[in-house]
Structure formats: structure tokens, C-alpha cells
Amino acid sequence: MKKTAALVLGLLMIGLVFAAGCIGGGSTTQTASSPTTSTESPQPSSSASTTTHPATTSTHTGTASTHTQTTSTHVETSTQTASGTTTETTTETVTTTSTPTEKAYWTHPWEYAPVVVGDERYLITYYKYDYRVQPNQTAPVYEYIVEKSTGKAKIHVYGQDMTGSKVDLGEKEVYEYVTVVMPVKAAVLDDKLTIRLWFTSNRSDAFLYPWDVLWMSYISPYSQSKEFVGMKFEYKDSSFLLTNPVPFQSGLFPYFEGNQDAFSDISEDLGYLYLGWAATLNFGIWYEWESYNLLVPQKGTWSDDLGHSWEWSTEPDGTVEYSGVVFKLVNFAWKYTGTAEGISMSGKGKVSPYLPLLVEGDGHYSYKDPKTGDSLIIYAYLKLEDLRLEKVD
């Protein structure tokens, strides 16, 4: 099963690298409100030209209080090469139905930024997610309760010199990010796991990710990061501590303490925590919505002539309350297809434009192996069960 998880993660990374280019606002993607053209320096043997054709249709329904607007943008890019001229066409259509209402834009998706509601500002200090992931279509659905908290802390930092001797750098103030994973139905994990990460500055990814396998690179004895201060794992009766002296003194190596192999047995669950997140939840589509008022119903489509397309929709739907603060909710749905690459993705759920976190997310990632023709389908789901806010000036 561990080999399977490693293979799944490897395939996912290939797909996500491509998907990031197609979904994350690449040069062929145009927003309806302000179409733009991406220009690159031409090579000696080729030249390129881009033509944009915007068209807007407005329909007033009933009284003047309801307004429907459809905007289409067509972009043609011609490239002259030694073998001839090739033309690529992309099309985006956005339909918005609006009534007089307040405006709200999701300006900080997946960022640790102040929450602004009316005239009040808050910082998120804690959240709790019900998190589920199915690493492939034949595997069970694993479920975890993931809790994250953040705040300032003071820790003792150590390092090692060239001889391997321990060097005490004293107590340092750091930003602490605590992740507590409680298994509901896990592959191996059968007790609470606590992970503490320490940095010299605020890190959005440390707070928002349920777990990031890339952080394991910090354990390298050759890590020279000037922001990462350390981490501590605690599971059952085992613990492992790493502190990095580089932010405070150069010429030293990271210091290790505890059982370095204590967590190899639960690496499968750690991989699944990251897999579901990266495959279905954290996508560039969120950043496209930064320019749209999410408090009115709307939908959009985008496509090119290379087999890439997406469609999306948003619609206001009620409210939710956390820490005594009421947040307006928006239902969303989206779908992406990359035919040539054998990739398809889809998602739905709820978001509040005032929160950087998803309130609920449900998604699939499908990858078709071009050699075998076999499909891999990853599924993930999360729901925000609790959120603590601290009012700030």
C-alpha cells in the first residue's frame, strides 16, 4: 500500500504541474471584465500576434432591479514559424445575474490574512475540519479530524557544530503552527498525532495546509532556511524534535532529538492528508473569482482549441456563524477537462468571500495513464466544523 501511495503521489505531481499552467491564470486565460494579452519575445524564426474580440450582451428582466449580463471574450493567437502559421483560439463566457446588494470579493483565497466583516477585523487563531480522502477508486475513504492553531511561542533552539557537538542558542520567540490529527478511519494512524512547526515569520502554507509533505525537506542536515526554526512530532509515546539554528547563527547544522524513525509507520496517512488537498481542493480557479462579486449568481465557461476547458458557477446561499460572527455563504461548482493529457477535475461546495478558508469542499481528480489507459480517481472532502476568531485593531 505504501508503494501505491508513492506512485499515486508521483502521478499527481505530474498532473498538477500541467494543471497549474492551465487553471492558474496562464497567458491564454482572459477575464471578461478586462481582457488582456500576454506577449512573449519572439524567436528569430517565428513571430506571434494576438487578436481579442470582446462582446457583451445585457438583458433586463422584469423591473429595473434585476440585470443579467453575458460577456464573451475570444482571443486568437497566431504564431509564424518556419513550417507555417498556427492559430490558437480561446473563448471565455461569463453570465452574471445581479440585483442591488452589497459586494464581496474573495480577495485572499487560501491566505492567512485578516478577516474583515463590516468595520471589524479578525485573525483566525484556530480551525477544525472534518477531512476525508480516497486515494484511488478501489481504496477505502479515510477520515480524519484536523485541527490547526497558530500564535506566538517561545522555544529553545539548538544546533550542531562540525564535530556533532550540541550548541545551545537559548530561547527564541517564533510563530508556532500546531496541527492535531485525530483518526476516524485511517490507514495506520490509531491515535492522536501532534505536529508543531516553528518559523520566524507568518506562513500561510503552514497554517492552511492539513499537511505538506514538502516540509520534510527541512529535516535535511543541509537545510539552510532562514525562516524555518524547527518542528516537533508527538505520537503515542514517541517524539521527534528538530531545530534549525540558521535563522539565528550561521555555520551550524540542524539539531535532532528523539526517534527519527518513529513516524515511518504513519507516513501513509501523512501522504493521504496531502494528496487529497493537492488533488482536489487547492486550485487556481479560486484566484479567478477574485474579480467577481460573489454575492450575485453567475456562471462562466472557458475553452481553447487544444482540448482544455472549464466551467463554473456561484450562487449566494444563506449564512453560517463562527465565534459569534455571521458570514454569508456562496455555493460553488466547477469542472475542468484537459483532453490531451487525460486529466479531468471537478469540485463543489460552499465558500464565504470573507473567509480565506473553504467552508465545505467536495472534489475529484482523474488522471488517465497514457501508456496503460488505466484511470486513477482521487476524491477528497472537507467541512469546516469550528473556527475561532480574535478581534484586532
Short mmCIF file of C-alpha atoms in Angstrom, two decimals:
data_model
loop_
_atom_site.label_atom_id
_atom_site.label_comp_id
_atom_site.label_asym_id
_atom_site.label_seq_id
_atom_site.Cartn_x
_atom_site.Cartn_y
_atom_site.Cartn_z
CA MET A 1 0.00 0.00 0.00
CA LYS A 2 2.91 2.36 0.73
CA LYS A 3 4.30 1.79 -2.76
CA THR A 4 0.85 2.50 -4.17
CA ALA A 5 0.65 5.77 -2.24
CA ALA A 6 4.06 6.82 -3.51
CA LEU A 7 3.05 6.04 -7.10
CA VAL A 8 -0.21 7.94 -6.72
CA LEU A 9 1.62 10.97 -5.39
CA GLY A 10 4.13 10.81 -8.24
CA LEU A 11 1.40 10.70 -10.86
CA LEU A 12 -0.43 13.52 -9.14
CA MET A 13 2.55 15.82 -9.23
CA ILE A 14 2.84 15.35 -12.99
CA GLY A 15 -0.81 16.23 -13.44
CA LEU A 16 -0.75 19.18 -11.08
CA VAL A 17 2.26 20.77 -12.75
CA PHE A 18 0.30 20.83 -16.00
CA ALA A 19 -2.97 21.78 -14.37
CA ALA A 20 -1.36 24.74 -12.65
CA GLY A 21 -0.49 26.12 -16.06
CA CYS A 22 -3.97 25.57 -17.48
CA ILE A 23 -6.04 26.58 -14.47
CA GLY A 24 -3.97 29.08 -12.57
CA GLY A 25 -4.48 32.05 -14.89
CA GLY A 26 -2.00 31.31 -17.69
CA SER A 27 -1.39 33.57 -20.66
CA THR A 28 -4.34 32.23 -22.69
CA THR A 29 -6.89 32.86 -19.94
CA GLN A 30 -8.82 36.12 -20.26
CA THR A 31 -11.18 37.66 -17.70
CA ALA A 32 -14.40 39.05 -19.10
CA SER A 33 -14.13 42.34 -17.24
CA SER A 34 -10.71 43.32 -18.60
CA PRO A 35 -9.32 41.10 -21.36
CA THR A 36 -5.54 41.13 -21.55
CA THR A 37 -2.93 39.84 -23.92
CA SER A 38 0.22 38.06 -22.86
CA THR A 39 3.19 38.94 -25.04
CA GLU A 40 6.44 37.00 -25.24
CA SER A 41 9.66 37.93 -27.00
CA PRO A 42 9.59 36.34 -30.49
CA GLN A 43 12.28 33.89 -31.52
CA PRO A 44 14.37 34.66 -34.62
CA SER A 45 12.46 32.15 -36.75
CA SER A 46 8.92 32.97 -35.59
CA SER A 47 6.52 35.81 -34.87
CA ALA A 48 3.23 35.97 -32.99
CA SER A 49 0.16 38.20 -32.98
CA THR A 50 -2.90 38.19 -30.72
CA THR A 51 -6.39 39.46 -31.52
CA THR A 52 -9.07 39.93 -28.85
CA HIS A 53 -12.78 40.15 -29.71
CA PRO A 54 -14.93 41.04 -26.66
CA ALA A 55 -18.73 41.05 -26.92
CA THR A 56 -21.23 41.94 -24.21
CA THR A 57 -24.98 41.25 -24.12
CA SER A 58 -27.15 42.77 -21.38
CA THR A 59 -30.73 41.69 -20.60
CA HIS A 60 -33.01 43.44 -18.12
CA THR A 61 -35.65 41.07 -16.71
CA GLY A 62 -38.85 42.41 -15.15
CA THR A 63 -38.21 45.58 -13.19
CA ALA A 64 -35.02 47.57 -13.18
CA SER A 65 -33.95 45.67 -10.06
CA THR A 66 -32.73 42.60 -11.95
CA HIS A 67 -29.95 42.73 -14.51
CA THR A 68 -28.43 39.87 -16.49
CA GLN A 69 -25.18 40.42 -18.39
CA THR A 70 -23.31 37.96 -20.59
CA THR A 71 -19.77 38.76 -21.66
CA SER A 72 -17.82 36.71 -24.21
CA THR A 73 -14.15 37.13 -24.98
CA HIS A 74 -12.45 35.47 -27.95
CA VAL A 75 -8.66 35.55 -28.22
CA GLU A 76 -6.85 34.43 -31.36
CA THR A 77 -3.09 33.95 -31.17
CA SER A 78 -1.20 33.42 -34.45
CA THR A 79 2.38 32.19 -34.42
CA GLN A 80 4.59 32.33 -37.53
CA THR A 81 7.19 29.56 -37.65
CA ALA A 82 9.44 28.13 -40.32
CA SER A 83 6.85 25.48 -41.11
CA GLY A 84 3.92 27.87 -41.42
CA THR A 85 1.33 29.73 -39.34
CA THR A 86 -0.56 28.18 -36.42
CA THR A 87 -3.56 29.81 -34.75
CA GLU A 88 -4.87 29.08 -31.25
CA THR A 89 -8.29 30.35 -30.14
CA THR A 90 -9.56 30.65 -26.57
CA THR A 91 -13.08 31.64 -25.56
CA GLU A 92 -14.47 32.72 -22.20
CA THR A 93 -18.11 33.50 -21.45
CA VAL A 94 -19.39 34.86 -18.13
CA THR A 95 -23.07 35.38 -17.27
CA THR A 96 -23.98 37.42 -14.19
CA THR A 97 -27.47 37.99 -12.77
CA SER A 98 -27.42 40.87 -10.31
CA THR A 99 -29.78 42.73 -8.02
CA PRO A 100 -28.95 45.68 -5.75
CA THR A 101 -26.81 44.17 -2.99
CA GLU A 102 -23.54 44.60 -1.20
CA LYS A 103 -20.39 43.46 -2.95
CA ALA A 104 -17.88 40.91 -1.66
CA TYR A 105 -14.84 39.53 -3.46
CA TRP A 106 -12.76 36.57 -2.35
CA THR A 107 -9.58 38.64 -2.16
CA HIS A 108 -7.44 36.28 -0.06
CA PRO A 109 -8.20 32.68 -1.09
CA TRP A 110 -6.06 30.23 0.91
CA GLU A 111 -4.02 33.00 2.52
CA TYR A 112 -3.57 33.72 6.21
CA ALA A 113 -4.94 37.26 6.02
CA PRO A 114 -7.13 39.36 8.35
CA VAL A 115 -10.84 38.59 8.14
CA VAL A 116 -12.83 41.78 7.52
CA VAL A 117 -16.57 41.86 8.25
CA GLY A 118 -18.14 45.31 8.20
CA ASP A 119 -15.88 47.61 10.19
CA GLU A 120 -14.34 44.79 12.26
CA ARG A 121 -11.08 42.93 11.62
CA TYR A 122 -10.24 39.47 12.95
CA LEU A 123 -7.40 36.97 12.87
CA ILE A 124 -8.10 33.24 12.67
CA THR A 125 -6.40 31.51 15.60
CA TYR A 126 -7.92 28.03 15.24
CA TYR A 127 -9.97 25.92 12.86
CA LYS A 128 -11.29 22.37 12.76
CA TYR A 129 -12.02 20.34 9.63
CA ASP A 130 -13.73 17.03 9.04
CA TYR A 131 -11.42 15.73 6.31
CA ARG A 132 -11.89 12.67 4.08
CA VAL A 133 -9.80 11.30 1.24
CA GLN A 134 -9.97 8.32 -1.11
CA PRO A 135 -6.52 7.88 -2.74
CA ASN A 136 -7.91 5.82 -5.63
CA GLN A 137 -11.25 4.42 -6.74
CA THR A 138 -10.67 0.98 -5.19
CA ALA A 139 -9.33 2.20 -1.82
CA PRO A 140 -11.48 2.94 1.22
CA VAL A 141 -12.39 6.50 2.16
CA TYR A 142 -10.11 7.55 5.02
CA GLU A 143 -11.38 10.13 7.50
CA TYR A 144 -9.57 12.41 9.93
CA ILE A 145 -10.38 15.34 12.20
CA VAL A 146 -7.76 18.01 11.52
CA GLU A 147 -7.31 20.90 13.95
CA LYS A 148 -4.96 23.81 13.33
CA SER A 149 -3.97 26.64 15.66
CA THR A 150 -1.44 29.44 15.49
CA GLY A 151 0.15 32.00 17.74
CA LYS A 152 3.45 33.27 19.13
CA ALA A 153 5.54 30.90 21.27
CA LYS A 154 8.97 30.70 22.89
CA ILE A 155 11.09 27.62 22.23
CA HIS A 156 14.64 26.54 22.96
CA VAL A 157 16.78 26.35 19.83
CA TYR A 158 19.82 24.12 19.42
CA GLY A 159 22.31 23.43 16.66
CA GLN A 160 25.29 21.20 15.98
CA ASP A 161 28.81 22.19 15.07
CA MET A 162 31.16 20.43 12.63
CA THR A 163 32.09 17.84 15.27
CA GLY A 164 28.47 17.00 16.04
CA SER A 165 28.51 18.70 19.41
CA LYS A 166 25.26 20.29 20.66
CA VAL A 167 25.21 24.11 20.67
CA ASP A 168 22.62 25.90 22.85
CA LEU A 169 21.32 29.13 21.27
CA GLY A 170 18.85 29.85 24.04
CA GLU A 171 15.15 30.69 23.97
CA LYS A 172 13.69 32.33 20.86
CA GLU A 173 10.25 33.78 20.05
CA VAL A 174 8.67 32.18 16.99
CA TYR A 175 5.43 31.77 15.09
CA GLU A 176 4.03 28.39 16.08
CA TYR A 177 1.65 26.30 13.94
CA VAL A 178 0.11 23.29 15.67
CA THR A 179 -1.64 20.53 13.72
CA VAL A 180 -3.57 17.85 15.59
CA VAL A 181 -4.75 14.89 13.51
CA MET A 182 -7.27 12.55 15.09
CA PRO A 183 -8.01 9.43 13.03
CA VAL A 184 -11.63 8.43 12.47
CA LYS A 185 -10.83 5.78 9.84
CA ALA A 186 -7.16 5.78 8.91
CA ALA A 187 -4.74 3.50 7.06
CA VAL A 188 -2.36 3.08 10.02
CA LEU A 189 -2.84 6.01 12.40
CA ASP A 190 -4.72 4.88 15.50
CA ASP A 191 -4.06 7.67 17.98
CA LYS A 192 -3.72 11.44 18.10
CA LEU A 193 -0.80 12.91 16.14
CA THR A 194 0.51 16.37 17.02
CA ILE A 195 2.81 18.30 14.69
CA ARG A 196 4.37 21.63 15.68
CA LEU A 197 6.07 23.87 13.11
CA TRP A 198 8.09 26.97 14.02
CA PHE A 199 9.03 29.88 11.78
CA THR A 200 10.48 33.35 12.25
CA SER A 201 7.61 34.90 10.25
CA ASN A 202 3.95 34.30 9.45
CA ARG A 203 3.49 31.46 6.93
CA SER A 204 0.15 30.96 5.17
CA ASP A 205 1.01 27.50 3.91
CA ALA A 206 1.94 26.30 7.40
CA PHE A 207 -1.48 27.31 8.68
CA LEU A 208 -3.76 26.40 5.77
CA TYR A 209 -2.40 23.05 4.61
CA PRO A 210 -3.60 19.99 6.55
CA TRP A 211 -0.13 18.58 5.97
CA ASP A 212 2.55 19.33 3.36
CA VAL A 213 4.98 16.52 2.50
CA LEU A 214 7.40 19.10 1.11
CA TRP A 215 8.12 20.30 4.65
CA MET A 216 10.04 17.07 5.19
CA SER A 217 12.88 18.60 3.19
CA TYR A 218 13.54 20.83 6.20
CA ILE A 219 14.74 17.77 8.13
CA SER A 220 17.81 17.58 5.87
CA PRO A 221 21.02 18.26 7.82
CA TYR A 222 21.99 20.60 4.99
CA SER A 223 18.87 22.77 5.22
CA GLN A 224 19.87 26.45 5.22
CA SER A 225 16.42 28.01 5.50
CA LYS A 226 16.49 31.35 7.35
CA GLU A 227 12.76 31.24 8.20
CA PHE A 228 12.24 27.65 9.34
CA VAL A 229 13.13 27.22 13.03
CA GLY A 230 12.03 23.66 13.71
CA MET A 231 9.35 21.03 14.11
CA LYS A 232 8.22 18.50 16.66
CA PHE A 233 6.20 15.30 16.15
CA GLU A 234 4.37 13.63 19.00
CA TYR A 235 2.58 10.30 18.56
CA LYS A 236 1.76 7.87 21.35
CA ASP A 237 4.94 7.51 23.43
CA SER A 238 7.30 8.68 20.68
CA SER A 239 8.51 12.15 19.81
CA PHE A 240 10.95 13.70 17.40
CA LEU A 241 12.41 17.20 17.63
CA LEU A 242 14.33 19.19 15.02
CA THR A 243 15.61 22.73 15.50
CA ASN A 244 17.34 24.78 12.84
CA PRO A 245 19.94 27.30 14.10
CA VAL A 246 20.47 29.04 10.73
CA PRO A 247 17.98 31.92 11.33
CA PHE A 248 19.96 32.90 14.44
CA GLN A 249 23.56 31.80 13.81
CA SER A 250 25.40 30.71 10.68
CA GLY A 251 27.94 27.92 10.48
CA LEU A 252 25.83 25.41 12.40
CA PHE A 253 23.78 22.38 11.38
CA PRO A 254 20.22 21.36 12.45
CA TYR A 255 19.88 19.53 15.74
CA PHE A 256 17.89 16.29 16.03
CA GLU A 257 16.48 14.68 19.14
CA GLY A 258 14.24 11.65 19.65
CA ASN A 259 13.22 8.73 17.45
CA GLN A 260 13.74 9.75 13.81
CA ASP A 261 12.08 6.54 12.57
CA ALA A 262 9.01 6.78 14.81
CA PHE A 263 6.83 8.19 12.05
CA SER A 264 7.78 5.99 9.14
CA ASP A 265 4.86 3.71 10.00
CA ILE A 266 2.31 6.52 9.66
CA SER A 267 3.80 8.09 6.54
CA GLU A 268 0.98 6.55 4.51
CA ASP A 269 -1.64 8.61 6.36
CA LEU A 270 0.52 11.75 6.12
CA GLY A 271 0.71 11.20 2.37
CA TYR A 272 -3.06 10.88 2.10
CA LEU A 273 -3.61 14.09 4.08
CA TYR A 274 -1.54 15.95 1.49
CA LEU A 275 -2.83 14.00 -1.52
CA GLY A 276 -6.50 14.87 -1.17
CA TRP A 277 -5.72 18.52 -0.54
CA ALA A 278 -3.39 18.97 -3.50
CA ALA A 279 -5.55 16.92 -5.89
CA THR A 280 -8.98 18.44 -5.37
CA LEU A 281 -9.01 21.49 -3.12
CA ASN A 282 -6.19 23.93 -3.77
CA PHE A 283 -6.64 25.18 -7.36
CA GLY A 284 -6.10 28.34 -9.38
CA ILE A 285 -9.85 28.67 -10.04
CA TRP A 286 -10.19 30.45 -6.69
CA TYR A 287 -7.94 33.26 -7.87
CA GLU A 288 -10.12 33.76 -10.96
CA TRP A 289 -13.01 34.60 -8.63
CA GLU A 290 -11.10 37.47 -7.01
CA SER A 291 -12.50 39.80 -9.70
CA TYR A 292 -16.16 38.72 -9.35
CA ASN A 293 -18.74 39.84 -6.81
CA LEU A 294 -19.72 36.51 -5.25
CA LEU A 295 -22.94 37.88 -3.75
CA VAL A 296 -24.76 37.66 -7.10
CA PRO A 297 -25.50 34.46 -9.11
CA GLN A 298 -23.12 33.95 -12.01
CA LYS A 299 -21.53 31.32 -14.20
CA GLY A 300 -18.75 31.11 -16.73
CA THR A 301 -17.03 28.91 -19.28
CA TRP A 302 -13.57 28.91 -20.78
CA SER A 303 -12.03 26.81 -23.56
CA ASP A 304 -9.30 26.66 -26.14
CA ASP A 305 -8.86 24.63 -29.32
CA LEU A 306 -6.33 22.29 -27.65
CA GLY A 307 -8.91 20.34 -25.62
CA HIS A 308 -8.73 22.38 -22.41
CA SER A 309 -11.92 23.75 -20.87
CA TRP A 310 -13.57 24.64 -17.61
CA GLU A 311 -16.98 25.73 -16.45
CA TRP A 312 -18.02 27.24 -13.12
CA SER A 313 -20.94 28.76 -11.25
CA THR A 314 -21.55 30.57 -7.96
CA GLU A 315 -24.77 31.41 -6.14
CA PRO A 316 -25.39 33.03 -2.71
CA ASP A 317 -26.92 30.61 -0.21
CA GLY A 318 -27.58 31.62 3.40
CA THR A 319 -25.18 32.27 6.26
CA VAL A 320 -23.03 30.49 8.84
CA GLU A 321 -21.84 31.67 12.26
CA TYR A 322 -18.38 31.19 13.80
CA SER A 323 -17.22 32.77 17.07
CA GLY A 324 -20.36 34.91 17.15
CA VAL A 325 -19.67 36.40 13.71
CA VAL A 326 -22.14 35.76 10.85
CA PHE A 327 -20.69 35.07 7.39
CA LYS A 328 -22.60 34.98 4.12
CA LEU A 329 -22.21 31.75 2.17
CA VAL A 330 -21.91 31.05 -1.55
CA ASN A 331 -22.45 27.71 -3.28
CA PHE A 332 -19.87 26.96 -5.98
CA ALA A 333 -19.33 24.30 -8.62
CA TRP A 334 -16.62 23.91 -11.25
CA LYS A 335 -15.29 21.39 -13.74
CA TYR A 336 -12.05 21.20 -15.72
CA THR A 337 -11.01 18.94 -18.62
CA GLY A 338 -7.64 18.50 -20.27
CA THR A 339 -8.43 16.02 -23.02
CA ALA A 340 -4.95 15.67 -24.48
CA GLU A 341 -3.43 14.98 -21.06
CA GLY A 342 -6.19 12.65 -19.89
CA ILE A 343 -6.93 14.89 -16.90
CA SER A 344 -10.32 15.87 -15.50
CA MET A 345 -11.22 17.61 -12.25
CA SER A 346 -14.42 18.76 -10.61
CA GLY A 347 -15.49 20.33 -7.36
CA LYS A 348 -18.41 21.80 -5.45
CA GLY A 349 -19.09 23.17 -2.01
CA LYS A 350 -19.51 26.37 -0.03
CA VAL A 351 -17.29 29.40 0.47
CA SER A 352 -17.62 32.74 2.20
CA PRO A 353 -15.93 35.64 0.40
CA TYR A 354 -15.00 36.98 3.85
CA LEU A 355 -13.01 33.88 4.86
CA PRO A 356 -9.75 32.62 3.30
CA LEU A 357 -10.75 29.01 4.05
CA LEU A 358 -13.29 26.81 2.29
CA VAL A 359 -16.38 26.22 4.40
CA GLU A 360 -17.05 22.96 2.54
CA GLY A 361 -15.33 21.31 -0.40
CA ASP A 362 -16.01 18.12 -2.34
CA GLY A 363 -13.89 17.21 -5.35
CA HIS A 364 -12.46 14.61 -7.72
CA TYR A 365 -9.20 14.41 -9.67
CA SER A 366 -8.95 11.92 -12.53
CA TYR A 367 -5.76 11.04 -14.39
CA LYS A 368 -5.52 8.60 -17.27
CA ASP A 369 -2.19 6.84 -17.76
CA PRO A 370 -1.28 7.33 -21.45
CA LYS A 371 0.66 4.04 -21.55
CA THR A 372 -1.78 1.68 -19.85
CA GLY A 373 -5.03 3.58 -20.38
CA ASP A 374 -5.90 2.99 -16.71
CA SER A 375 -7.63 5.80 -14.82
CA LEU A 376 -6.77 6.98 -11.33
CA ILE A 377 -9.51 8.87 -9.46
CA ILE A 378 -8.76 10.72 -6.23
CA TYR A 379 -11.58 12.00 -4.05
CA ALA A 380 -11.44 14.43 -1.11
CA TYR A 381 -13.94 16.20 1.10
CA LEU A 382 -13.67 18.70 3.94
CA LYS A 383 -16.09 20.65 6.11
CA LEU A 384 -15.25 23.49 8.46
CA GLU A 385 -16.65 22.39 11.83
CA ASP A 386 -15.25 25.17 14.03
CA LEU A 387 -13.41 28.48 13.70
CA ARG A 388 -12.02 30.81 16.34
CA LEU A 389 -11.51 34.49 15.66
CA GLU A 390 -9.57 37.14 17.56
CA LYS A 391 -10.58 40.78 17.04
CA VAL A 392 -7.70 43.08 16.14
CA ASP A 393 -7.35 46.86 15.83
#
